[in-house]
Tab-separated table of C-alpha atoms and ligand atoms in Angstrom:
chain	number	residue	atom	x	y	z
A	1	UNK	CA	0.000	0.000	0.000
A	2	UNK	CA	0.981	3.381	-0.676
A	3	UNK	CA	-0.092	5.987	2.253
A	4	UNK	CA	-0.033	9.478	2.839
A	5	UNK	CA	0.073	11.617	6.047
A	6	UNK	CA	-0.835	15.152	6.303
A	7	UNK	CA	0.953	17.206	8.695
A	8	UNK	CA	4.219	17.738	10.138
A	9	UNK	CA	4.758	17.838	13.788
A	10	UNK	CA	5.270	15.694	16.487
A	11	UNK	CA	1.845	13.920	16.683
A	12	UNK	CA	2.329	13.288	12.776
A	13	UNK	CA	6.325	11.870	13.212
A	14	UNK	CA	4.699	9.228	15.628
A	15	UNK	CA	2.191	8.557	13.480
A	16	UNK	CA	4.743	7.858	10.811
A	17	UNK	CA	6.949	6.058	12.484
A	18	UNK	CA	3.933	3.629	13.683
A	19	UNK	CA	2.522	3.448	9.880
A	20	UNK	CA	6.394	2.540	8.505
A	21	UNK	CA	6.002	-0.530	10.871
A	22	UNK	CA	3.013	-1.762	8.845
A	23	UNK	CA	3.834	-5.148	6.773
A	24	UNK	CA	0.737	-3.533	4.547
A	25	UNK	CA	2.915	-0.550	3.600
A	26	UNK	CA	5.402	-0.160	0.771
A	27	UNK	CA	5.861	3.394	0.392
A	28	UNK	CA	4.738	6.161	2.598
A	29	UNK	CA	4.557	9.966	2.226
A	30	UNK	CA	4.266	12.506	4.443
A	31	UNK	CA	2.822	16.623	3.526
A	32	UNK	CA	4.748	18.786	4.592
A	33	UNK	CA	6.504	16.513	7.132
A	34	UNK	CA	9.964	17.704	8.858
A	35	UNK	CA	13.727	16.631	9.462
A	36	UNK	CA	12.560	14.367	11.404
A	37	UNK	CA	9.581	12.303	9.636
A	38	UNK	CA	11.779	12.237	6.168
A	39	UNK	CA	13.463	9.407	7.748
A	40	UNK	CA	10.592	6.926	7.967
A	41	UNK	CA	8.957	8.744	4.709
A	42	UNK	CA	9.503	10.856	1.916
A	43	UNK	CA	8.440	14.386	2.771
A	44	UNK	CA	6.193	16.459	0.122
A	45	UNK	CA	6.175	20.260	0.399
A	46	UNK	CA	2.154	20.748	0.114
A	47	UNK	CA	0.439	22.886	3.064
A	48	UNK	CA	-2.217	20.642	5.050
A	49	UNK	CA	-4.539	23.030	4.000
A	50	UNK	CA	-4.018	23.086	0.207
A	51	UNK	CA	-6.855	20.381	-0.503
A	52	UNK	CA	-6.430	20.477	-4.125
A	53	UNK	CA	-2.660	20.006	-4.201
A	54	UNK	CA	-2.891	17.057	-1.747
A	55	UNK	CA	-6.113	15.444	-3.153
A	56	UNK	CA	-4.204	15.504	-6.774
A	57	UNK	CA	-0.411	14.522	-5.622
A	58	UNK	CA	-2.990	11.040	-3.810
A	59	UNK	CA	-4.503	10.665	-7.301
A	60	UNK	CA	-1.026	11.167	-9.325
A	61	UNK	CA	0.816	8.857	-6.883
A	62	UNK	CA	-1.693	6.494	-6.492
A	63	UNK	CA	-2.308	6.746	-2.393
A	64	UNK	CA	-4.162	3.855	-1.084
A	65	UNK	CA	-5.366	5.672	2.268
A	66	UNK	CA	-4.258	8.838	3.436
A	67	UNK	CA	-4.490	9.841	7.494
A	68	UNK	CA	-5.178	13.452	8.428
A	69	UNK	CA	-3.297	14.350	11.929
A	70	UNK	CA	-4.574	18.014	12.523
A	71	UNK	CA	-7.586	19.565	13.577
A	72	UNK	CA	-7.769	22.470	10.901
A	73	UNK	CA	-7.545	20.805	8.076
A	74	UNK	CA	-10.159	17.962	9.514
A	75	UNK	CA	-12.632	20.719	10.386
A	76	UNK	CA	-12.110	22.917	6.892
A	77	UNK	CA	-13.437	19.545	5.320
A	78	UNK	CA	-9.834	17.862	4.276
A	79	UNK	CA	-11.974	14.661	4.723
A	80	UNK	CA	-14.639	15.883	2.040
A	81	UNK	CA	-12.456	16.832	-0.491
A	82	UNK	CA	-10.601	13.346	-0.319
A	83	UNK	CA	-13.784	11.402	-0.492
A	84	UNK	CA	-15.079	14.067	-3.457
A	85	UNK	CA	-11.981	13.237	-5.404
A	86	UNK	CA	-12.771	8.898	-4.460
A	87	UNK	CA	-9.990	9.058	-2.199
A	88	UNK	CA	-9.687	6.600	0.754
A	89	UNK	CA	-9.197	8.874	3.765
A	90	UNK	CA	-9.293	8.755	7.410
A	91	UNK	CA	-10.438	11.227	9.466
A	92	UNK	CA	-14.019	12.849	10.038
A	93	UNK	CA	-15.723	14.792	8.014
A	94	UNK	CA	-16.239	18.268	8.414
A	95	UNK	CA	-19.489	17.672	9.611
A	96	UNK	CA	-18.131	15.249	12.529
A	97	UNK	CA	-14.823	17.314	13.133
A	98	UNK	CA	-17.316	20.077	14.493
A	99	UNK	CA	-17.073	17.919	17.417
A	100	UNK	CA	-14.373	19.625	18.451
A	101	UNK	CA	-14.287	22.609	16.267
A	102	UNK	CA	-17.122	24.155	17.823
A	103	UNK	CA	-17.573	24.133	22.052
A	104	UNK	CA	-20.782	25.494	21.852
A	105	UNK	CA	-21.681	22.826	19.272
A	106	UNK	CA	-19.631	20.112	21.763
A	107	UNK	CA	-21.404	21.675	24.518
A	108	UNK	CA	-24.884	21.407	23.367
A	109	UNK	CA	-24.510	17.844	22.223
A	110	UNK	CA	-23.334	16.793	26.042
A	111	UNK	CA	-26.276	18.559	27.034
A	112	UNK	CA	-28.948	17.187	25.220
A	113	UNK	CA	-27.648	13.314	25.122
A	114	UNK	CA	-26.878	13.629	29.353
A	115	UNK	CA	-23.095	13.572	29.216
A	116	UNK	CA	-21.790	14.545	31.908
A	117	UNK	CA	-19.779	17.997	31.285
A	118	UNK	CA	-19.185	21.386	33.327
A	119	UNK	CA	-22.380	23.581	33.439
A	120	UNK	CA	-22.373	26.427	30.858
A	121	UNK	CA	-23.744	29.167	28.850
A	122	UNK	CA	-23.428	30.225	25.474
A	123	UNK	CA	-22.979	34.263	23.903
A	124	UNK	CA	-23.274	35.479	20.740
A	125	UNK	CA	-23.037	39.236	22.246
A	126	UNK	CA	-20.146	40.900	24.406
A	127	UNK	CA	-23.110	42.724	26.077
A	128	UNK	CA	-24.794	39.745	27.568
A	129	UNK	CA	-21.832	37.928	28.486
A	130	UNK	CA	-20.892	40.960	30.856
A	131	UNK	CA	-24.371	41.283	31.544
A	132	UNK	CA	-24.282	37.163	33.110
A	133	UNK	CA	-20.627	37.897	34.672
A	134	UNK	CA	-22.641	40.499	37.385
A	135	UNK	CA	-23.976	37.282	39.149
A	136	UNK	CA	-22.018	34.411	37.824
A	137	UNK	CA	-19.956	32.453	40.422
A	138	UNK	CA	-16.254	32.494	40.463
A	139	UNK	CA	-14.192	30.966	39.292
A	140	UNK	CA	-15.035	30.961	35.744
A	141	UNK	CA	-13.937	29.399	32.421
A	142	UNK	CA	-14.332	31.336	29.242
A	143	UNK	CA	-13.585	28.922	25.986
A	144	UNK	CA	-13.613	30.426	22.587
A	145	UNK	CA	-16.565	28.730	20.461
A	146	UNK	CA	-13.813	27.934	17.656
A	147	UNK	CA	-9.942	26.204	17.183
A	148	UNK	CA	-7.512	28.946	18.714
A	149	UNK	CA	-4.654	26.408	18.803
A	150	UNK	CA	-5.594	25.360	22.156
A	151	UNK	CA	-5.160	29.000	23.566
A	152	UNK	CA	-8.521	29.893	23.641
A	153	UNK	CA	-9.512	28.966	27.161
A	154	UNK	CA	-9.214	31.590	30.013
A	155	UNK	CA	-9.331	30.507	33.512
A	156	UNK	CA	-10.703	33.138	35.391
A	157	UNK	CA	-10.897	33.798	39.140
A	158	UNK	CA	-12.481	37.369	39.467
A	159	UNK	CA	-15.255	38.805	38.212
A	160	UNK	CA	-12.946	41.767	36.722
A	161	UNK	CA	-10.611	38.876	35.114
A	162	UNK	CA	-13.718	37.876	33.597
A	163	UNK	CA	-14.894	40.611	32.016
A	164	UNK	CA	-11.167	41.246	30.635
A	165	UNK	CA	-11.474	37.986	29.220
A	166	UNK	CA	-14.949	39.091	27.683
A	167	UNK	CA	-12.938	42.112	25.857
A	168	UNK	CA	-10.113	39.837	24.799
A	169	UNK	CA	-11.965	37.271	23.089
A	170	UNK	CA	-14.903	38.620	22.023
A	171	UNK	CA	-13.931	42.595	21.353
A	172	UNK	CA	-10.260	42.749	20.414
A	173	UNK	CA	-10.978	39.155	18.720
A	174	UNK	CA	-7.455	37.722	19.700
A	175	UNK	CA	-8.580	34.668	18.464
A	176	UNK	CA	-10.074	36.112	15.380
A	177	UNK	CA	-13.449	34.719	14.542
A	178	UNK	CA	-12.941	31.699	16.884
A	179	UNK	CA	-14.332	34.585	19.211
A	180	UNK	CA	-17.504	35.665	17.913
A	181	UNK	CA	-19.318	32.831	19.914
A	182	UNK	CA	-18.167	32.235	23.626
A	183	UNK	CA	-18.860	29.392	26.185
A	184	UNK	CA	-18.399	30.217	29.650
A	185	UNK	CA	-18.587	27.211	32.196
A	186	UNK	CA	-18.377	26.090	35.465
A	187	UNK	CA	-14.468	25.833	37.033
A	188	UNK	CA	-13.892	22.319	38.079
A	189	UNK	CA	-10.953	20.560	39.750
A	190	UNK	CA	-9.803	17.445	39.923
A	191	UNK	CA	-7.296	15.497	37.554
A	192	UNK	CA	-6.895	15.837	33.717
A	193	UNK	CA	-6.765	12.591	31.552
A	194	UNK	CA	-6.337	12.209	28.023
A	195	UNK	CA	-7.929	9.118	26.463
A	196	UNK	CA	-8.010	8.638	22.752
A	197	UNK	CA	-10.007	6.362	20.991
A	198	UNK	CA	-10.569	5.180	17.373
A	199	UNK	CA	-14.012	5.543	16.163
A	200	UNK	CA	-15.921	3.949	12.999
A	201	UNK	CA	-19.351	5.432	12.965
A	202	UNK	CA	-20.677	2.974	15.763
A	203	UNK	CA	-17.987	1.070	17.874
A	204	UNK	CA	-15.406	2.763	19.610
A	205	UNK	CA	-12.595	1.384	20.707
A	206	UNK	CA	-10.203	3.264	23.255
A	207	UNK	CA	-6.567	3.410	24.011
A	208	UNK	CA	-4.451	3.636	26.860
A	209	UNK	CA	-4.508	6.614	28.892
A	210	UNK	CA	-2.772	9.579	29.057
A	211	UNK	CA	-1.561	13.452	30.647
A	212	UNK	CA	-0.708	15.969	29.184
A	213	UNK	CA	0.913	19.135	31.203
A	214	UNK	CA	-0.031	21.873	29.030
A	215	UNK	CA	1.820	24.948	30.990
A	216	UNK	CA	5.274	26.293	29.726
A	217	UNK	CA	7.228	26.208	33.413
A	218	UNK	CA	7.625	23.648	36.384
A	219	UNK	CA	4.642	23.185	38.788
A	220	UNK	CA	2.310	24.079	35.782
A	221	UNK	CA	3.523	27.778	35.979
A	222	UNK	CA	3.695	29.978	33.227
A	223	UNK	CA	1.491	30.252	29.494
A	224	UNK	CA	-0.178	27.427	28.351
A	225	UNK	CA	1.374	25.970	25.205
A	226	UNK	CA	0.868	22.627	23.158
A	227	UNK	CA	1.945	20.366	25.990
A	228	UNK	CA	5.803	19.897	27.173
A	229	UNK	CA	5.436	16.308	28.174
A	230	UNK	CA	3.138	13.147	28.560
A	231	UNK	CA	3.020	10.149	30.467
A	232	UNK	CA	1.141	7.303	29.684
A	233	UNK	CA	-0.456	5.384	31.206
A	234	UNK	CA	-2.172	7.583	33.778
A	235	UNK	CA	-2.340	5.957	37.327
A	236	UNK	CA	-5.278	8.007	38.194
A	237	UNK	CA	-7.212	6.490	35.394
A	238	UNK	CA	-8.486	3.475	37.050
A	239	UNK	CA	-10.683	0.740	35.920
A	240	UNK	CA	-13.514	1.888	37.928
A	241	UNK	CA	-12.915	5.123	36.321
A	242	UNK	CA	-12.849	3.172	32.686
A	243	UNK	CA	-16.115	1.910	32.980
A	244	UNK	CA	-17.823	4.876	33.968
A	245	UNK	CA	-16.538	6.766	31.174
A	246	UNK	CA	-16.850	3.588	28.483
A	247	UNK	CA	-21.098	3.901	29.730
A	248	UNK	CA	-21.703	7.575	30.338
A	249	UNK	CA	-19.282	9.639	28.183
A	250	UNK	CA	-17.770	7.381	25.219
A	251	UNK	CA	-20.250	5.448	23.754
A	252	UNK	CA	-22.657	7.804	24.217
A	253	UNK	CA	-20.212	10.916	22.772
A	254	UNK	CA	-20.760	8.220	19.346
A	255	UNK	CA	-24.193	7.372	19.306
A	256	UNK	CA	-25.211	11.113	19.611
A	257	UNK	CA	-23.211	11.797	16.860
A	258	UNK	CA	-24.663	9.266	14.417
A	259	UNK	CA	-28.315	10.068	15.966
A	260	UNK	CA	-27.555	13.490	15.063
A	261	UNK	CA	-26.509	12.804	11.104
A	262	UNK	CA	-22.843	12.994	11.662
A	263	UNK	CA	-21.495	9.876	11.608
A	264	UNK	CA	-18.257	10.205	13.564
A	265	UNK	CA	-14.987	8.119	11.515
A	266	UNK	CA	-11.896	8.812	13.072
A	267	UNK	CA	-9.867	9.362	16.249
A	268	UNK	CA	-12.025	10.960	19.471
A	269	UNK	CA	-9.595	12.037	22.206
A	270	UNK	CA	-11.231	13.012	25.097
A	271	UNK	CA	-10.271	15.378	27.605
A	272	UNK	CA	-11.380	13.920	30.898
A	273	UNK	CA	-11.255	15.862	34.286
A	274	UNK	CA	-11.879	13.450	37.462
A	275	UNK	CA	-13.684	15.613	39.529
A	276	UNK	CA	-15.162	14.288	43.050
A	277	UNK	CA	-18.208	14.027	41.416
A	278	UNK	CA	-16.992	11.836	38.504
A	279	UNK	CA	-15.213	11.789	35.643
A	280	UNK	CA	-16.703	14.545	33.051
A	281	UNK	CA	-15.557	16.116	29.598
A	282	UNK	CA	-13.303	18.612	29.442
A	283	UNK	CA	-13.052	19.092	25.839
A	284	UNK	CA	-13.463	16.807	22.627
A	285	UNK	CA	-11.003	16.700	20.235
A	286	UNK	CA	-11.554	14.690	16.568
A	287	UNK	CA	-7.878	13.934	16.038
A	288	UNK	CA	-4.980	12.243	17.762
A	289	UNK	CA	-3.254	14.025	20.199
A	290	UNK	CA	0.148	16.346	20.540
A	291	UNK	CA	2.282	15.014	22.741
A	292	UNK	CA	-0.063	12.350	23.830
A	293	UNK	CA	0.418	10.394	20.349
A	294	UNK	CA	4.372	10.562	21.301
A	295	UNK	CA	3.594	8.515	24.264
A	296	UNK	CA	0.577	6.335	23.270
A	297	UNK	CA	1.523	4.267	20.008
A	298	UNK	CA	5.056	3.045	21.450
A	299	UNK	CA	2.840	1.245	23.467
A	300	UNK	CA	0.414	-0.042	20.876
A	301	UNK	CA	1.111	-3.637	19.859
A	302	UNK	CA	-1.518	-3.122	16.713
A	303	UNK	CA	-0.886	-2.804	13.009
A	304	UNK	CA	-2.291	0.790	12.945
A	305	UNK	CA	-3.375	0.497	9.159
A	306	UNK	CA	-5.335	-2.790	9.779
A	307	UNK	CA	-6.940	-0.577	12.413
A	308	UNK	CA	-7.781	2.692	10.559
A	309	UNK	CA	-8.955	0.712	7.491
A	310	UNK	CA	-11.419	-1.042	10.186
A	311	UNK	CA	-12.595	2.325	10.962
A	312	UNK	CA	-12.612	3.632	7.330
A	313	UNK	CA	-14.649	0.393	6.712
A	314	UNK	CA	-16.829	-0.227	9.667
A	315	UNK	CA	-15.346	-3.174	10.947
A	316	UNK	CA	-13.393	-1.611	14.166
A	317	UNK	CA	-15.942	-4.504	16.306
A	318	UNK	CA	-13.899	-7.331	14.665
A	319	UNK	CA	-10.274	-5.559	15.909
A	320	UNK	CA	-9.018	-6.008	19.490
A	321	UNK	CA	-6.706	-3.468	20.424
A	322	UNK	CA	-3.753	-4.468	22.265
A	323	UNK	CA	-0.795	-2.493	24.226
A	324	UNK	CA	2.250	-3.273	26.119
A	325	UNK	CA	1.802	-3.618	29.808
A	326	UNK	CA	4.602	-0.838	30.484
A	327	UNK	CA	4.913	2.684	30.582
A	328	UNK	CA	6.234	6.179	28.458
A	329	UNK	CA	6.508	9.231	28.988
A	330	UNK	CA	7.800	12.003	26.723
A	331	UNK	CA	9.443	15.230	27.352
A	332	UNK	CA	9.273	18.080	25.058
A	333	UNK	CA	12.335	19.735	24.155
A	334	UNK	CA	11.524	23.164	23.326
A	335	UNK	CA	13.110	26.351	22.429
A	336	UNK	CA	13.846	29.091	25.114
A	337	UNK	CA	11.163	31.707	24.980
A	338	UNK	CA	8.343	29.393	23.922
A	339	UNK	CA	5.250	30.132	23.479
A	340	UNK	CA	6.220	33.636	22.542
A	341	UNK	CA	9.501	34.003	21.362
A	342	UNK	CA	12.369	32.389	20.237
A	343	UNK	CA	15.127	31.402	18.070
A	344	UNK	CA	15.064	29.185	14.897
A	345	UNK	CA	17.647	27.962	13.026
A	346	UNK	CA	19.870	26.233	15.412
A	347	UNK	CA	21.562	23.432	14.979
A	348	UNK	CA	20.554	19.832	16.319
A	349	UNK	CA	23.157	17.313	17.443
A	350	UNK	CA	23.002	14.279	19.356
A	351	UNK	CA	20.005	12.747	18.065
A	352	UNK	CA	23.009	9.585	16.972
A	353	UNK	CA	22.262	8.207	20.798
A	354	UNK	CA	18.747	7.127	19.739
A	355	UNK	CA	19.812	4.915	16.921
A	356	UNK	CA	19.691	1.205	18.070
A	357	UNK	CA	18.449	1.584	21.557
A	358	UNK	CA	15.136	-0.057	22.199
A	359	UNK	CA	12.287	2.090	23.777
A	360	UNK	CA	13.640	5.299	22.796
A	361	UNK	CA	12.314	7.641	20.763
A	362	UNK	CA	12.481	11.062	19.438
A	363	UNK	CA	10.202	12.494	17.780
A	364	UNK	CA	10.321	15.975	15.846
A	365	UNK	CA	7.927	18.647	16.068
A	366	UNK	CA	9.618	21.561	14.807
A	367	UNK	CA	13.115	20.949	12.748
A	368	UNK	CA	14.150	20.733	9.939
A	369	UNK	CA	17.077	20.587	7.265
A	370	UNK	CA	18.702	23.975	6.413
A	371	UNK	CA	20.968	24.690	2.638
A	372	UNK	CA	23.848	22.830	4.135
A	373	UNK	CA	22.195	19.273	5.226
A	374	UNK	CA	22.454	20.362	8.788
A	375	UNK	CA	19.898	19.551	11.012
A	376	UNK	CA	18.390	22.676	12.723
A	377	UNK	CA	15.365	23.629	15.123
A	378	UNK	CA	12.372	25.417	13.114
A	379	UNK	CA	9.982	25.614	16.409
A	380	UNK	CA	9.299	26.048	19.673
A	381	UNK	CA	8.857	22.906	20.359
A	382	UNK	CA	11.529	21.207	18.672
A	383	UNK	CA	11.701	17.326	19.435
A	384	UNK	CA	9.617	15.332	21.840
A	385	UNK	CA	12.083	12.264	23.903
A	386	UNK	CA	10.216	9.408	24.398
A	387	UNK	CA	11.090	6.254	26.503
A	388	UNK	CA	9.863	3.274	27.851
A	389	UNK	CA	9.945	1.605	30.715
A	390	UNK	CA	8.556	-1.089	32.844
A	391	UNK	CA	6.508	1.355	34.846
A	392	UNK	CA	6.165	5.253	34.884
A	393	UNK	CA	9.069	5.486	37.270
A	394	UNK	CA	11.306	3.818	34.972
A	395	UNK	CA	10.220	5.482	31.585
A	396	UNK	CA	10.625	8.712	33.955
A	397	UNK	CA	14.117	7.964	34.647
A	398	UNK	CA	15.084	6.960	31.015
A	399	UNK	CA	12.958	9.926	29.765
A	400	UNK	CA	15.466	12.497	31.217
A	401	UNK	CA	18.149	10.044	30.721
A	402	UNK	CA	17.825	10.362	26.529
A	403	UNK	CA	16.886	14.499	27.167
A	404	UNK	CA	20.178	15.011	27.731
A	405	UNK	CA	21.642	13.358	25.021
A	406	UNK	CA	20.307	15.865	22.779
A	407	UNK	CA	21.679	18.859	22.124
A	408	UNK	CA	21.024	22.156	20.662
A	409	UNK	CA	21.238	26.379	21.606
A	410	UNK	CA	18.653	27.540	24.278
A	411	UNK	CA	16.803	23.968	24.680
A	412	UNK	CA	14.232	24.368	27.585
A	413	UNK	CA	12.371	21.775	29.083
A	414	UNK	CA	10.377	21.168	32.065
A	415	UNK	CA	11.522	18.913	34.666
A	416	UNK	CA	8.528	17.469	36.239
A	417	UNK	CA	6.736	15.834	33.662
A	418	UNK	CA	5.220	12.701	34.954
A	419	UNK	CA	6.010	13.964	39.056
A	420	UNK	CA	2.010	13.530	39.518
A	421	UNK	CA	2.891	9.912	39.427
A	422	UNK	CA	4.915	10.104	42.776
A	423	UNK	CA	1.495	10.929	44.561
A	424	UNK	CA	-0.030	7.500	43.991
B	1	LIG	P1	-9.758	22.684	26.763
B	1	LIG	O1	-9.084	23.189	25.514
B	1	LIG	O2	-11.227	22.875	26.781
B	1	LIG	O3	-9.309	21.298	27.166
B	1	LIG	O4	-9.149	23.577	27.929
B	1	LIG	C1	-7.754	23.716	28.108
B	1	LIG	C2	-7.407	23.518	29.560
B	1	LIG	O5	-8.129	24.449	30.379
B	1	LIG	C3	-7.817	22.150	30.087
B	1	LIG	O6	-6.846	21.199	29.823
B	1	LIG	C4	-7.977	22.451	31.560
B	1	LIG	O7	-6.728	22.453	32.209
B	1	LIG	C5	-8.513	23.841	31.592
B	1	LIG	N1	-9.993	23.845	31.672
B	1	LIG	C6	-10.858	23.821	30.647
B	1	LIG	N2	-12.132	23.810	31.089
B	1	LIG	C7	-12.064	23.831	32.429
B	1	LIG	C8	-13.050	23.849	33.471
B	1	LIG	N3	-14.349	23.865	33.213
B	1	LIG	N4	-12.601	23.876	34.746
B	1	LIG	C9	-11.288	23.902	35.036
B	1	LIG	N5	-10.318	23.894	34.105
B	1	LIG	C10	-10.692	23.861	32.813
B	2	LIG	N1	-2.298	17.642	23.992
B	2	LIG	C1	-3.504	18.329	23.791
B	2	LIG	C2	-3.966	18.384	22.401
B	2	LIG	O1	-3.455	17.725	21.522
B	2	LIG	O2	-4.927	19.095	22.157
């Protein structure tokens, strides 16, 4: 088979390096890809969301199935346009990826089929969301009804915090039109768990569990970001917890979808928070996760392709999933300054230690090759270290271990991914 996958950050070089492992696969392709995913596939400079170059390099090249990592793309209709042109693809269609491009949409669908979520409002108008902040409890949460790159959440504890938050995202539009429409909800605490699923319409079939820590500095300090580190799996997801969330929240996410026309084909990653009232959803998201993939498919023992074709199909109730009985964790390796500013251009060196040693991994986010074959970084988050181990402890240890193998100018990283597991 010939396969194509469109992106080119971390989430997509795991991906990649989990498809090149198929015995289905002869040749595989990557759009746009980076340094690091031209290793395990042959990188095509096309934009993720140039539909009609990628739809006719399939068609030219013959693509047997081609896997779409990120969310924009998935909820511009990327899916569409490869099914339009009779392209296998997997990934929902824009009428499914609204699942997570909208919260309001997300929000309402929870409501209506009894999933258990935060309580919320929706606002169309800055007026009447300052209007509901005179009485609303504190703290608050203000989301952004569309994709703002994961930024668009605010986590307000005053009432004036609030209303700045009203100005930011619905007046000064930081997050453009992802702003027009805002959901504010109920603040909850309690732990955050990642679990990501494959979908094919009807069955769902989940993965191990993850965390993410999504804040720039140690002790979850500083600007939220893409996420500096996973561990999986997640101690505090226990089977108790499993089967609340397989009756209550997965299934259910599914069958409102279909029930609603929008037959859901894909990946569903839920964002979980395990509040003392039970486990409720955080956010849905209708593609794999960044750095969750990282540490989730070294532990899957699956051919991956056998398993999206069964979703492409809808045959996922004949596949059994299957993953190692051990632990990852990943640390991101970013640039100093990220999430606002930083250098790019610097060169990579080290990366020689990985070659050859089992349960390591390192997968690139942001690098790539510069006009004299050097490998240099071209992000803020650069390269994500993954490692295995018998249990999180270990793939802790070995985590850091490999970190510092790597070099490069003004690396950053946080030090306490995975330290949540020390509490258990
Ligand atoms: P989301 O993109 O909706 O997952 O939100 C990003 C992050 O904001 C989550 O990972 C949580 O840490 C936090 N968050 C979102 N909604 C809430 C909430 N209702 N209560 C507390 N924290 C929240
Ligand atoms: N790691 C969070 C996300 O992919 O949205």
């Amino acid at each position: 088979m010939k396969v194509l996958i469109v992106g080119g950050g971390g989430r997509e070089h795991a991906i990649a390096w989990k498809v090149a492992q198929s015995k289905k696969v002869d040749k595989l392709y990557c759009a746009p890809g980076n340094g690091g995913i031209a290793e395990v596939a042959e990188c095509v400079d096309i934009g993720v969301m140039d539909f009609d170059g990628l739809t006719d390099f399939a068609k030219k090249n013959h693509i047997d199935l081609t896997i779409i990592g990120p969310d924009d793309p998935l909820a511009a209709g990327a899916a569409d346009a490869f099914e339009a042109a009779g392209l296998r693809v997997f990934g929902p269609r824009q009428n499914a990826a609204i699942l997570e491009a909208s919260k309001a949409f997300s929000k309402d669908l929870m409501k209506k089929y009894n999933i258990p979520t935060a309580a919320y409002e929706t606002f169309d108008s800055p007026e009447k969301a300052l209007a509901y902040l005179e009485t609303a409890d504190m703290p608050i949460v203000l989301k952004a009804d569309g994709l703002a790159l994961g930024k668009g959440v605010l986590i307000c504890m005053t009432r004036e915090e609030a209303k700045e938050g009203v100005k930011t995202l619905m007046m000064d539009k930081q997050f453009g039109a992802a702003g027009d429409r805002i959901v504010m909800e109920e603040f909850m605490t309690g732990r955050e768990v990642s679990v990501l699923s494959f979908v094919d319409g009807k069955t769902i079939k989940v993965m191990t569990s993850a965390q993410d820590h999504k804040r720039a500095k140690d002790g979850d300090q500083g600007l939220n970001t893409g996420g500096m580190g996973t561990f999986s799996p997640s101690p505090f997801y226990t089977k108790e917890v499993d089967a609340f969330c397989r009756k209550h929240i997965f299934q259910p996410a599914v069958d409102a979808m279909r029930q609603e026309g929008r037959e859901f084909k894909g990946i569903i990653f839920f964002g979980l928070m395990l509040t003392e009232k039970g486990p409720k959803v955080l956010e849905f998201n209708a593609r794999f996760g960044d750095p969750e993939t990282q540490v989730v498919l070294p532990r899957m023992k699956n051919d991956i392709v056998d398993v999206f074709e069964a979703c492409i199909d809808g045959t996922l109730d004949e596949i059994e999933l299957d993953f190692e009985d051990n632990a990852a964790v990943c640390v991101v390796l970013a640039s100093e300054g990220y999430p606002e500013h930083y250098e790019k251009g610097l060169p990579i060196s080290g990366l020689d230690a990985f070659q050859d040693r089992e349960g390591y991994y390192v997968f690139h986010a942001g690098s790539k090759f510069d006009h004299e074959g050097r490998l240099v970084t071209n992000g803020g988050r650069v390269l994500g270290v993954t490692a295995l181990g018998e249990n999180l402890r270990e793939a802790r240890a070995n985590a850091y271990k490999a970190a510092e193998w790597v070099k490069f100018d003004n690396k950053y990283m946080r030090h306490d991914i995975g330290k949540a597991i020390d509490e258990v």
